Amino acid sequence: MIWSIAPEQASTQAEAFDRIFAMMTGFSLFVVALVGALIFVFSLLFRAKRGTPRRSVKALQNRQIEVFWTAVTAFFAIFFFWYTSTASLDAIEAPAGAMEYHVEAKQWMWKTRHPSGARELNAMHVPVGRPVTVFLNSQDVIHSFYVPAFRIKQDVVPGRTSTVWFEATKPGTYRLFCAEFCGTDHAKMTGRVVAMAPGDYARWLETRAEGETLAATGARLFVSAGCAGCHEEGSDVHAPSLAGLFGREIPLADGRQVTADADYLRDSILLPGRDIAAGYEPIMPNFSGMLEDGEVEALVAYIRTLSEEEASR
Ligand SMILES: [Cu+2]
């Protein structure tokens, strides 16, 4: 294999990624060789002979050549844009029904929560052949979730939820790195992704304590932090119901429209005065500083399940 310098290919995206890399590198080498060879040949062919008056050479002007080389380079530029952007878009959108893992990054570790609620530190066990979406949050600074064998790298920015997805294609242990300098022990912020045959994964999961899922933590917080007092159906307070909210377009009091995604919900909890939903008073208290690390994500995960229930009804 020509790409023996590249890490092992262990996800469905790896092959497309390597194909683009090989194509771009090959094309660049071809252009470098072509231009280099032409410079060499022309410098021999057209070098000034002894006694030639310097200004006797007329500059070549040829419309056909101009049109030809402009068209050819434009074609390659558009082709590469189309080819790489379709592959990149596939890499962004996770297939429906992907397993949901939540990963918290903090100086200097990765905290994983499985769909079952099981937890791990600096490790992530996944079944082979199933798409996995990783929801990434940071508790402090910018980190980057990087698994070379899967050809995925996603920045993890505090204050927002990033996602990345992959489908492991063969069992094995693959290295996980933080690819964003995040402080003194950045280089030690590593982990491993262990891809297992589905049966092995199921057996492995049985040996783990079955923690609370993120949404279950959120459901508990929803009551204990006081959200339910206003947002529960039947409350006396005029507050928007959260059932079916996630993913919907929300009209705001100032006439704008926003999508109720994870970032909008997070902002509504931590900066409630900013985007007021149309038809409601700005009475929501500010919860920044009142919730602990990871609790906002749990609440958002819970609110998301309220929409999933709605959709499956
Ligand atoms: Cu880091």
PDB file of C-alpha atoms and ligand atoms in Angstrom:
ATOM      1  CA  MET A   1       0.000   0.000   0.000  1.00  0.00           C
ATOM      2  CA  ILE A   2       1.414   3.373  -0.992  1.00  0.00           C
ATOM      3  CA  TRP A   3       0.085   5.119   2.080  1.00  0.00           C
ATOM      4  CA  SER A   4       1.979   3.023   4.562  1.00  0.00           C
ATOM      5  CA  ILE A   5       3.028   6.254   6.271  1.00  0.00           C
ATOM      6  CA  ALA A   6      -0.647   6.960   7.027  1.00  0.00           C
ATOM      7  CA  PRO A   7      -2.264   5.440  10.118  1.00  0.00           C
ATOM      8  CA  GLU A   8      -4.360   2.324   9.776  1.00  0.00           C
ATOM      9  CA  GLN A   9      -7.801   2.788   8.208  1.00  0.00           C
ATOM     10  CA  ALA A  10     -10.428   1.774  10.736  1.00  0.00           C
ATOM     11  CA  SER A  11     -13.580   3.725   9.942  1.00  0.00           C
ATOM     12  CA  THR A  12     -15.948   4.101   7.021  1.00  0.00           C
ATOM     13  CA  GLN A  13     -14.709   7.653   6.460  1.00  0.00           C
ATOM     14  CA  ALA A  14     -11.036   6.756   6.369  1.00  0.00           C
ATOM     15  CA  GLU A  15     -11.000   5.529   2.789  1.00  0.00           C
ATOM     16  CA  ALA A  16     -12.663   8.621   1.291  1.00  0.00           C
ATOM     17  CA  PHE A  17     -10.332  10.826   3.313  1.00  0.00           C
ATOM     18  CA  ASP A  18      -7.233   8.979   2.117  1.00  0.00           C
ATOM     19  CA  ARG A  19      -8.462   9.040  -1.465  1.00  0.00           C
ATOM     20  CA  ILE A  20      -8.777  12.835  -1.329  1.00  0.00           C
ATOM     21  CA  PHE A  21      -5.369  13.134   0.313  1.00  0.00           C
ATOM     22  CA  ALA A  22      -3.744  10.916  -2.341  1.00  0.00           C
ATOM     23  CA  MET A  23      -5.494  12.749  -5.162  1.00  0.00           C
ATOM     24  CA  MET A  24      -4.517  16.224  -3.940  1.00  0.00           C
ATOM     25  CA  THR A  25      -0.921  15.179  -3.259  1.00  0.00           C
ATOM     26  CA  GLY A  26      -0.650  13.388  -6.607  1.00  0.00           C
ATOM     27  CA  PHE A  27      -2.082  16.353  -8.484  1.00  0.00           C
ATOM     28  CA  SER A  28       0.226  18.801  -6.691  1.00  0.00           C
ATOM     29  CA  LEU A  29       3.271  16.653  -7.459  1.00  0.00           C
ATOM     30  CA  PHE A  30       2.184  16.448 -11.091  1.00  0.00           C
ATOM     31  CA  VAL A  31       1.920  20.257 -11.353  1.00  0.00           C
ATOM     32  CA  VAL A  32       5.269  20.769  -9.627  1.00  0.00           C
ATOM     33  CA  ALA A  33       6.932  18.257 -11.976  1.00  0.00           C
ATOM     34  CA  LEU A  34       5.285  19.759 -15.055  1.00  0.00           C
ATOM     35  CA  VAL A  35       6.215  23.355 -14.221  1.00  0.00           C
ATOM     36  CA  GLY A  36       9.737  22.321 -13.169  1.00  0.00           C
ATOM     37  CA  ALA A  37      10.265  20.346 -16.387  1.00  0.00           C
ATOM     38  CA  LEU A  38       8.936  23.180 -18.563  1.00  0.00           C
ATOM     39  CA  ILE A  39      11.218  25.708 -16.863  1.00  0.00           C
ATOM     40  CA  PHE A  40      14.156  23.418 -17.469  1.00  0.00           C
ATOM     41  CA  VAL A  41      13.337  22.664 -21.116  1.00  0.00           C
ATOM     42  CA  PHE A  42      12.437  26.257 -21.989  1.00  0.00           C
ATOM     43  CA  SER A  43      15.556  27.624 -20.357  1.00  0.00           C
ATOM     44  CA  LEU A  44      17.655  25.409 -22.651  1.00  0.00           C
ATOM     45  CA  LEU A  45      15.513  25.897 -25.721  1.00  0.00           C
ATOM     46  CA  PHE A  46      15.046  29.635 -25.564  1.00  0.00           C
ATOM     47  CA  ARG A  47      18.262  30.754 -23.991  1.00  0.00           C
ATOM     48  CA  ALA A  48      19.795  33.812 -25.673  1.00  0.00           C
ATOM     49  CA  LYS A  49      22.321  32.756 -28.274  1.00  0.00           C
ATOM     50  CA  ARG A  50      25.538  34.626 -28.501  1.00  0.00           C
ATOM     51  CA  GLY A  51      25.094  37.811 -30.489  1.00  0.00           C
ATOM     52  CA  THR A  52      21.273  37.892 -30.283  1.00  0.00           C
ATOM     53  CA  PRO A  53      20.069  41.449 -29.666  1.00  0.00           C
ATOM     54  CA  ARG A  54      18.272  41.442 -26.328  1.00  0.00           C
ATOM     55  CA  ARG A  55      15.018  43.020 -27.407  1.00  0.00           C
ATOM     56  CA  SER A  56      14.487  41.079 -30.600  1.00  0.00           C
ATOM     57  CA  VAL A  57      12.188  38.472 -28.976  1.00  0.00           C
ATOM     58  CA  LYS A  58       8.509  39.363 -29.207  1.00  0.00           C
ATOM     59  CA  ALA A  59       6.267  38.384 -26.348  1.00  0.00           C
ATOM     60  CA  LEU A  60       3.829  35.659 -27.355  1.00  0.00           C
ATOM     61  CA  GLN A  61       0.178  36.650 -27.180  1.00  0.00           C
ATOM     62  CA  ASN A  62      -2.268  33.937 -28.013  1.00  0.00           C
ATOM     63  CA  ARG A  63      -5.895  34.090 -26.978  1.00  0.00           C
ATOM     64  CA  GLN A  64      -6.435  30.351 -27.507  1.00  0.00           C
ATOM     65  CA  ILE A  65      -3.665  29.434 -25.090  1.00  0.00           C
ATOM     66  CA  GLU A  66      -5.031  31.887 -22.503  1.00  0.00           C
ATOM     67  CA  VAL A  67      -8.549  30.486 -22.760  1.00  0.00           C
ATOM     68  CA  PHE A  68      -7.248  26.916 -22.692  1.00  0.00           C
ATOM     69  CA  TRP A  69      -5.177  27.171 -19.536  1.00  0.00           C
ATOM     70  CA  THR A  70      -7.781  29.249 -17.714  1.00  0.00           C
ATOM     71  CA  ALA A  71     -10.486  26.701 -18.566  1.00  0.00           C
ATOM     72  CA  VAL A  72      -8.345  23.716 -17.555  1.00  0.00           C
ATOM     73  CA  THR A  73      -7.333  25.151 -14.169  1.00  0.00           C
ATOM     74  CA  ALA A  74     -10.897  26.354 -13.494  1.00  0.00           C
ATOM     75  CA  PHE A  75     -12.155  22.867 -14.269  1.00  0.00           C
ATOM     76  CA  PHE A  76      -9.737  21.265 -11.797  1.00  0.00           C
ATOM     77  CA  ALA A  77     -10.521  23.838  -9.101  1.00  0.00           C
ATOM     78  CA  ILE A  78     -14.273  23.214  -9.428  1.00  0.00           C
ATOM     79  CA  PHE A  79     -13.818  19.460  -9.618  1.00  0.00           C
ATOM     80  CA  PHE A  80     -11.730  19.372  -6.430  1.00  0.00           C
ATOM     81  CA  PHE A  81     -14.229  21.612  -4.646  1.00  0.00           C
ATOM     82  CA  TRP A  82     -17.127  19.363  -5.624  1.00  0.00           C
ATOM     83  CA  TYR A  83     -15.282  16.140  -4.813  1.00  0.00           C
ATOM     84  CA  THR A  84     -13.948  17.180  -1.401  1.00  0.00           C
ATOM     85  CA  SER A  85     -17.069  19.040  -0.298  1.00  0.00           C
ATOM     86  CA  THR A  86     -19.376  16.077  -0.977  1.00  0.00           C
ATOM     87  CA  ALA A  87     -17.060  13.853   1.066  1.00  0.00           C
ATOM     88  CA  SER A  88     -16.884  16.464   3.844  1.00  0.00           C
ATOM     89  CA  LEU A  89     -20.659  16.855   3.977  1.00  0.00           C
ATOM     90  CA  ASP A  90     -21.046  13.083   4.354  1.00  0.00           C
ATOM     91  CA  ALA A  91     -18.591  13.298   7.223  1.00  0.00           C
ATOM     92  CA  ILE A  92     -20.648  15.975   9.007  1.00  0.00           C
ATOM     93  CA  GLU A  93     -24.102  14.421   8.897  1.00  0.00           C
ATOM     94  CA  ALA A  94     -24.421  11.315  11.056  1.00  0.00           C
ATOM     95  CA  PRO A  95     -26.767   8.602   9.768  1.00  0.00           C
ATOM     96  CA  ALA A  96     -30.102   8.328  11.564  1.00  0.00           C
ATOM     97  CA  GLY A  97     -30.128   5.912  14.478  1.00  0.00           C
ATOM     98  CA  ALA A  98     -26.488   6.489  15.430  1.00  0.00           C
ATOM     99  CA  MET A  99     -25.526   5.577  19.003  1.00  0.00           C
ATOM    100  CA  GLU A 100     -25.041   8.650  21.160  1.00  0.00           C
ATOM    101  CA  TYR A 101     -21.931   9.028  23.246  1.00  0.00           C
ATOM    102  CA  HIS A 102     -21.253  12.102  25.350  1.00  0.00           C
ATOM    103  CA  VAL A 103     -17.663  13.115  25.899  1.00  0.00           C
ATOM    104  CA  GLU A 104     -16.563  15.852  28.293  1.00  0.00           C
ATOM    105  CA  ALA A 105     -13.104  17.230  27.696  1.00  0.00           C
ATOM    106  CA  LYS A 106     -11.243  18.904  30.531  1.00  0.00           C
ATOM    107  CA  GLN A 107      -7.639  19.589  31.427  1.00  0.00           C
ATOM    108  CA  TRP A 108      -6.393  16.907  30.839  1.00  0.00           C
ATOM    109  CA  MET A 109      -8.752  14.033  30.359  1.00  0.00           C
ATOM    110  CA  TRP A 110     -11.663  12.668  28.378  1.00  0.00           C
ATOM    111  CA  LYS A 111     -14.796  11.634  30.260  1.00  0.00           C
ATOM    112  CA  THR A 112     -17.053   9.327  28.274  1.00  0.00           C
ATOM    113  CA  ARG A 113     -20.673   8.488  28.894  1.00  0.00           C
ATOM    114  CA  HIS A 114     -22.200   5.586  26.950  1.00  0.00           C
ATOM    115  CA  PRO A 115     -25.765   5.482  25.637  1.00  0.00           C
ATOM    116  CA  SER A 116     -26.453   3.108  28.556  1.00  0.00           C
ATOM    117  CA  GLY A 117     -25.073   5.633  31.038  1.00  0.00           C
ATOM    118  CA  ALA A 118     -21.895   3.621  31.700  1.00  0.00           C
ATOM    119  CA  ARG A 119     -18.866   5.829  32.206  1.00  0.00           C
ATOM    120  CA  GLU A 120     -15.224   5.614  31.286  1.00  0.00           C
ATOM    121  CA  LEU A 121     -12.168   7.792  31.649  1.00  0.00           C
ATOM    122  CA  ASN A 122      -9.766   8.307  28.727  1.00  0.00           C
ATOM    123  CA  ALA A 123     -11.346   5.383  26.937  1.00  0.00           C
ATOM    124  CA  MET A 124     -14.289   4.755  24.711  1.00  0.00           C
ATOM    125  CA  HIS A 125     -15.536   1.269  23.898  1.00  0.00           C
ATOM    126  CA  VAL A 126     -17.688   1.076  20.772  1.00  0.00           C
ATOM    127  CA  PRO A 127     -19.168  -1.717  18.673  1.00  0.00           C
ATOM    128  CA  VAL A 128     -17.875  -2.261  15.147  1.00  0.00           C
ATOM    129  CA  GLY A 129     -20.302  -1.606  12.284  1.00  0.00           C
ATOM    130  CA  ARG A 130     -22.592   0.829  14.105  1.00  0.00           C
ATOM    131  CA  PRO A 131     -22.507   4.581  13.492  1.00  0.00           C
ATOM    132  CA  VAL A 132     -21.586   6.488  16.644  1.00  0.00           C
ATOM    133  CA  THR A 133     -22.233  10.183  17.198  1.00  0.00           C
ATOM    134  CA  VAL A 134     -20.021  11.810  19.792  1.00  0.00           C
ATOM    135  CA  PHE A 135     -21.396  14.912  21.513  1.00  0.00           C
ATOM    136  CA  LEU A 136     -18.425  16.919  22.682  1.00  0.00           C
ATOM    137  CA  ASN A 137     -18.294  19.522  25.415  1.00  0.00           C
ATOM    138  CA  SER A 138     -15.419  21.217  27.142  1.00  0.00           C
ATOM    139  CA  GLN A 139     -15.360  22.289  30.766  1.00  0.00           C
ATOM    140  CA  ASP A 140     -12.464  24.700  30.444  1.00  0.00           C
ATOM    141  CA  VAL A 141     -10.483  25.499  27.295  1.00  0.00           C
ATOM    142  CA  ILE A 142     -10.504  24.472  23.632  1.00  0.00           C
ATOM    143  CA  HIS A 143      -9.561  20.834  23.101  1.00  0.00           C
ATOM    144  CA  SER A 144      -9.736  18.741  19.958  1.00  0.00           C
ATOM    145  CA  PHE A 145     -11.004  15.177  19.678  1.00  0.00           C
ATOM    146  CA  TYR A 146      -8.684  13.405  17.272  1.00  0.00           C
ATOM    147  CA  VAL A 147      -8.693   9.732  16.282  1.00  0.00           C
ATOM    148  CA  PRO A 148      -6.222   9.330  13.397  1.00  0.00           C
ATOM    149  CA  ALA A 149      -7.273   5.779  12.504  1.00  0.00           C
ATOM    150  CA  PHE A 150     -10.839   7.035  11.974  1.00  0.00           C
ATOM    151  CA  ARG A 151      -9.658  10.212  10.181  1.00  0.00           C
ATOM    152  CA  ILE A 152     -11.768  12.400  12.432  1.00  0.00           C
ATOM    153  CA  LYS A 153     -10.794  15.539  14.284  1.00  0.00           C
ATOM    154  CA  GLN A 154     -13.232  17.921  15.919  1.00  0.00           C
ATOM    155  CA  ASP A 155     -12.516  20.958  18.047  1.00  0.00           C
ATOM    156  CA  VAL A 156     -14.221  20.977  21.431  1.00  0.00           C
ATOM    157  CA  VAL A 157     -15.053  24.563  22.306  1.00  0.00           C
ATOM    158  CA  PRO A 158     -16.276  25.614  25.750  1.00  0.00           C
ATOM    159  CA  GLY A 159     -19.787  27.041  25.674  1.00  0.00           C
ATOM    160  CA  ARG A 160     -21.042  24.985  22.768  1.00  0.00           C
ATOM    161  CA  THR A 161     -21.728  21.374  21.834  1.00  0.00           C
ATOM    162  CA  SER A 162     -19.827  19.971  18.873  1.00  0.00           C
ATOM    163  CA  THR A 163     -20.572  16.641  17.291  1.00  0.00           C
ATOM    164  CA  VAL A 164     -18.557  14.217  15.234  1.00  0.00           C
ATOM    165  CA  TRP A 165     -19.500  10.771  14.016  1.00  0.00           C
ATOM    166  CA  PHE A 166     -17.747   7.618  12.893  1.00  0.00           C
ATOM    167  CA  GLU A 167     -18.377   3.971  12.204  1.00  0.00           C
ATOM    168  CA  ALA A 168     -15.551   1.636  13.158  1.00  0.00           C
ATOM    169  CA  THR A 169     -14.908  -1.026  10.556  1.00  0.00           C
ATOM    170  CA  LYS A 170     -12.635  -3.443  12.392  1.00  0.00           C
ATOM    171  CA  PRO A 171     -11.973  -4.442  15.980  1.00  0.00           C
ATOM    172  CA  GLY A 172      -8.900  -2.945  17.574  1.00  0.00           C
ATOM    173  CA  THR A 173      -7.574  -0.306  19.931  1.00  0.00           C
ATOM    174  CA  TYR A 174      -7.057   3.081  18.356  1.00  0.00           C
ATOM    175  CA  ARG A 175      -5.379   6.102  19.839  1.00  0.00           C
ATOM    176  CA  LEU A 176      -7.271   9.199  20.835  1.00  0.00           C
ATOM    177  CA  PHE A 177      -5.386  12.477  21.047  1.00  0.00           C
ATOM    178  CA  CYS A 178      -6.133  16.012  22.043  1.00  0.00           C
ATOM    179  CA  ALA A 179      -5.053  17.966  18.972  1.00  0.00           C
ATOM    180  CA  GLU A 180      -5.340  21.480  20.386  1.00  0.00           C
ATOM    181  CA  PHE A 181      -2.683  22.833  22.734  1.00  0.00           C
ATOM    182  CA  CYS A 182      -4.657  23.114  25.964  1.00  0.00           C
ATOM    183  CA  GLY A 183      -2.129  23.690  28.735  1.00  0.00           C
ATOM    184  CA  THR A 184       0.830  22.142  30.520  1.00  0.00           C
ATOM    185  CA  ASP A 185      -0.210  18.507  30.244  1.00  0.00           C
ATOM    186  CA  HIS A 186      -1.780  18.750  26.796  1.00  0.00           C
ATOM    187  CA  ALA A 187       0.576  16.053  25.483  1.00  0.00           C
ATOM    188  CA  LYS A 188      -0.698  13.649  28.135  1.00  0.00           C
ATOM    189  CA  MET A 189      -4.326  14.183  27.202  1.00  0.00           C
ATOM    190  CA  THR A 190      -4.623  10.935  25.328  1.00  0.00           C
ATOM    191  CA  GLY A 191      -6.966   8.003  25.401  1.00  0.00           C
ATOM    192  CA  ARG A 192      -8.053   5.052  23.363  1.00  0.00           C
ATOM    193  CA  VAL A 193     -11.054   4.034  21.354  1.00  0.00           C
ATOM    194  CA  VAL A 194     -11.641   0.310  21.592  1.00  0.00           C
ATOM    195  CA  ALA A 195     -13.715  -1.061  18.729  1.00  0.00           C
ATOM    196  CA  MET A 196     -15.212  -4.465  19.501  1.00  0.00           C
ATOM    197  CA  ALA A 197     -17.354  -6.991  17.669  1.00  0.00           C
ATOM    198  CA  PRO A 198     -20.991  -6.286  18.635  1.00  0.00           C
ATOM    199  CA  GLY A 199     -21.233  -9.430  20.802  1.00  0.00           C
ATOM    200  CA  ASP A 200     -18.020  -8.605  22.637  1.00  0.00           C
ATOM    201  CA  TYR A 201     -19.242  -5.055  23.160  1.00  0.00           C
ATOM    202  CA  ALA A 202     -22.521  -6.272  24.649  1.00  0.00           C
ATOM    203  CA  ARG A 203     -20.620  -8.593  27.013  1.00  0.00           C
ATOM    204  CA  TRP A 204     -18.211  -5.816  27.945  1.00  0.00           C
ATOM    205  CA  LEU A 205     -21.092  -3.466  28.674  1.00  0.00           C
ATOM    206  CA  GLU A 206     -22.664  -5.993  31.026  1.00  0.00           C
ATOM    207  CA  THR A 207     -19.555  -5.916  33.174  1.00  0.00           C
ATOM    208  CA  ARG A 208     -19.889  -2.164  33.616  1.00  0.00           C
ATOM    209  CA  ALA A 209     -21.991  -0.454  36.220  1.00  0.00           C
ATOM    210  CA  GLU A 210     -24.985   0.907  34.414  1.00  0.00           C
ATOM    211  CA  GLY A 211     -24.765   4.599  35.364  1.00  0.00           C
ATOM    212  CA  GLU A 212     -27.411   7.169  34.811  1.00  0.00           C
ATOM    213  CA  THR A 213     -27.835   8.325  31.211  1.00  0.00           C
ATOM    214  CA  LEU A 214     -27.197  11.983  30.555  1.00  0.00           C
ATOM    215  CA  ALA A 215     -30.879  12.556  29.821  1.00  0.00           C
ATOM    216  CA  ALA A 216     -31.825  10.891  33.124  1.00  0.00           C
ATOM    217  CA  THR A 217     -29.426  13.192  34.975  1.00  0.00           C
ATOM    218  CA  GLY A 218     -31.085  16.061  33.143  1.00  0.00           C
ATOM    219  CA  ALA A 219     -34.577  14.898  34.100  1.00  0.00           C
ATOM    220  CA  ARG A 220     -33.523  14.845  37.755  1.00  0.00           C
ATOM    221  CA  LEU A 221     -31.958  18.308  37.479  1.00  0.00           C
ATOM    222  CA  PHE A 222     -35.025  19.620  35.698  1.00  0.00           C
ATOM    223  CA  VAL A 223     -36.906  19.157  38.953  1.00  0.00           C
ATOM    224  CA  SER A 224     -34.143  19.847  41.479  1.00  0.00           C
ATOM    225  CA  ALA A 225     -32.856  23.023  39.807  1.00  0.00           C
ATOM    226  CA  GLY A 226     -36.374  24.373  39.629  1.00  0.00           C
ATOM    227  CA  CYS A 227     -36.984  24.302  35.867  1.00  0.00           C
ATOM    228  CA  ALA A 228     -40.094  22.186  36.289  1.00  0.00           C
ATOM    229  CA  GLY A 229     -41.722  24.829  38.514  1.00  0.00           C
ATOM    230  CA  CYS A 230     -42.355  27.017  35.458  1.00  0.00           C
ATOM    231  CA  HIS A 231     -41.909  24.766  32.407  1.00  0.00           C
ATOM    232  CA  GLU A 232     -43.946  21.760  33.548  1.00  0.00           C
ATOM    233  CA  GLU A 233     -47.388  21.539  31.990  1.00  0.00           C
ATOM    234  CA  GLY A 234     -50.028  22.925  34.318  1.00  0.00           C
ATOM    235  CA  SER A 235     -47.679  25.467  35.885  1.00  0.00           C
ATOM    236  CA  ASP A 236     -49.163  28.837  36.878  1.00  0.00           C
ATOM    237  CA  VAL A 237     -46.218  30.675  35.366  1.00  0.00           C
ATOM    238  CA  HIS A 238     -46.523  31.639  31.719  1.00  0.00           C
ATOM    239  CA  ALA A 239     -43.402  29.853  30.447  1.00  0.00           C
ATOM    240  CA  PRO A 240     -42.968  27.964  27.163  1.00  0.00           C
ATOM    241  CA  SER A 241     -43.585  24.234  27.234  1.00  0.00           C
ATOM    242  CA  LEU A 242     -40.448  22.321  26.313  1.00  0.00           C
ATOM    243  CA  ALA A 243     -42.143  19.260  24.812  1.00  0.00           C
ATOM    244  CA  GLY A 244     -41.362  19.012  21.116  1.00  0.00           C
ATOM    245  CA  LEU A 245     -39.233  22.144  21.325  1.00  0.00           C
ATOM    246  CA  PHE A 246     -35.893  20.714  20.233  1.00  0.00           C
ATOM    247  CA  GLY A 247     -35.098  21.304  16.570  1.00  0.00           C
ATOM    248  CA  ARG A 248     -38.116  23.555  15.990  1.00  0.00           C
ATOM    249  CA  GLU A 249     -38.016  27.073  14.552  1.00  0.00           C
ATOM    250  CA  ILE A 250     -38.770  29.563  17.309  1.00  0.00           C
ATOM    251  CA  PRO A 251     -40.046  33.092  16.616  1.00  0.00           C
ATOM    252  CA  LEU A 252     -38.369  35.587  18.932  1.00  0.00           C
ATOM    253  CA  ALA A 253     -39.837  38.712  20.491  1.00  0.00           C
ATOM    254  CA  ASP A 254     -37.666  40.930  18.299  1.00  0.00           C
ATOM    255  CA  GLY A 255     -38.920  39.306  15.093  1.00  0.00           C
ATOM    256  CA  ARG A 256     -35.958  36.989  14.428  1.00  0.00           C
ATOM    257  CA  GLN A 257     -36.309  33.245  14.012  1.00  0.00           C
ATOM    258  CA  VAL A 258     -33.925  30.753  15.577  1.00  0.00           C
ATOM    259  CA  THR A 259     -33.666  26.992  15.593  1.00  0.00           C
ATOM    260  CA  ALA A 260     -33.983  25.508  19.066  1.00  0.00           C
ATOM    261  CA  ASP A 261     -30.756  23.509  18.925  1.00  0.00           C
ATOM    262  CA  ALA A 262     -28.313  22.606  21.682  1.00  0.00           C
ATOM    263  CA  ASP A 263     -26.606  25.998  21.520  1.00  0.00           C
ATOM    264  CA  TYR A 264     -29.885  27.908  21.696  1.00  0.00           C
ATOM    265  CA  LEU A 265     -31.029  25.894  24.721  1.00  0.00           C
ATOM    266  CA  ARG A 266     -27.701  26.358  26.462  1.00  0.00           C
ATOM    267  CA  ASP A 267     -27.855  30.124  25.864  1.00  0.00           C
ATOM    268  CA  SER A 268     -31.447  30.227  27.081  1.00  0.00           C
ATOM    269  CA  ILE A 269     -30.329  28.715  30.381  1.00  0.00           C
ATOM    270  CA  LEU A 270     -27.124  30.711  30.847  1.00  0.00           C
ATOM    271  CA  LEU A 271     -28.045  33.980  29.068  1.00  0.00           C
ATOM    272  CA  PRO A 272     -31.836  33.995  29.337  1.00  0.00           C
ATOM    273  CA  GLY A 273     -32.190  37.709  28.605  1.00  0.00           C
ATOM    274  CA  ARG A 274     -30.738  37.435  25.121  1.00  0.00           C
ATOM    275  CA  ASP A 275     -33.210  35.602  22.894  1.00  0.00           C
ATOM    276  CA  ILE A 276     -36.711  35.937  24.299  1.00  0.00           C
ATOM    277  CA  ALA A 277     -39.323  33.729  22.658  1.00  0.00           C
ATOM    278  CA  ALA A 278     -42.197  35.715  21.165  1.00  0.00           C
ATOM    279  CA  GLY A 279     -45.194  35.971  23.453  1.00  0.00           C
ATOM    280  CA  TYR A 280     -43.302  35.524  26.725  1.00  0.00           C
ATOM    281  CA  GLU A 281     -42.029  37.915  29.389  1.00  0.00           C
ATOM    282  CA  PRO A 282     -38.272  37.931  30.104  1.00  0.00           C
ATOM    283  CA  ILE A 283     -38.743  36.434  33.569  1.00  0.00           C
ATOM    284  CA  MET A 284     -36.458  33.414  33.276  1.00  0.00           C
ATOM    285  CA  PRO A 285     -33.739  33.606  35.953  1.00  0.00           C
ATOM    286  CA  ASN A 286     -30.113  33.384  34.929  1.00  0.00           C
ATOM    287  CA  PHE A 287     -28.615  29.992  35.751  1.00  0.00           C
ATOM    288  CA  SER A 288     -24.978  30.747  34.990  1.00  0.00           C
ATOM    289  CA  GLY A 289     -22.938  30.022  38.085  1.00  0.00           C
ATOM    290  CA  MET A 290     -25.784  27.978  39.577  1.00  0.00           C
ATOM    291  CA  LEU A 291     -25.229  24.836  37.557  1.00  0.00           C
ATOM    292  CA  GLU A 292     -22.113  22.717  37.756  1.00  0.00           C
ATOM    293  CA  ASP A 293     -19.943  21.544  34.885  1.00  0.00           C
ATOM    294  CA  GLY A 294     -21.842  19.204  32.640  1.00  0.00           C
ATOM    295  CA  GLU A 295     -25.253  19.996  34.111  1.00  0.00           C
ATOM    296  CA  VAL A 296     -26.298  22.246  31.237  1.00  0.00           C
ATOM    297  CA  GLU A 297     -25.474  19.437  28.797  1.00  0.00           C
ATOM    298  CA  ALA A 298     -27.574  17.063  30.888  1.00  0.00           C
ATOM    299  CA  LEU A 299     -30.538  19.447  30.818  1.00  0.00           C
ATOM    300  CA  VAL A 300     -30.183  19.906  27.061  1.00  0.00           C
ATOM    301  CA  ALA A 301     -30.015  16.118  26.597  1.00  0.00           C
ATOM    302  CA  TYR A 302     -33.210  15.787  28.635  1.00  0.00           C
ATOM    303  CA  ILE A 303     -35.033  18.502  26.665  1.00  0.00           C
ATOM    304  CA  ARG A 304     -33.994  16.719  23.480  1.00  0.00           C
ATOM    305  CA  THR A 305     -35.663  13.495  24.642  1.00  0.00           C
ATOM    306  CA  LEU A 306     -38.903  15.439  25.135  1.00  0.00           C
ATOM    307  CA  SER A 307     -38.938  16.015  21.373  1.00  0.00           C
ATOM    308  CA  GLU A 308     -38.060  12.423  20.563  1.00  0.00           C
ATOM    309  CA  GLU A 309     -41.034  11.227  22.646  1.00  0.00           C
ATOM    310  CA  GLU A 310     -43.217  13.711  20.821  1.00  0.00           C
ATOM    311  CA  ALA A 311     -42.013  12.475  17.423  1.00  0.00           C
ATOM    312  CA  SER A 312     -42.535   8.800  18.245  1.00  0.00           C
ATOM    313  CA  ARG A 313     -46.056   9.369  19.503  1.00  0.00           C
TER     314      ARG A 313
HETATM  315 CU    CU B   1      -6.817  19.119  25.411  1.00  0.00          CU
END
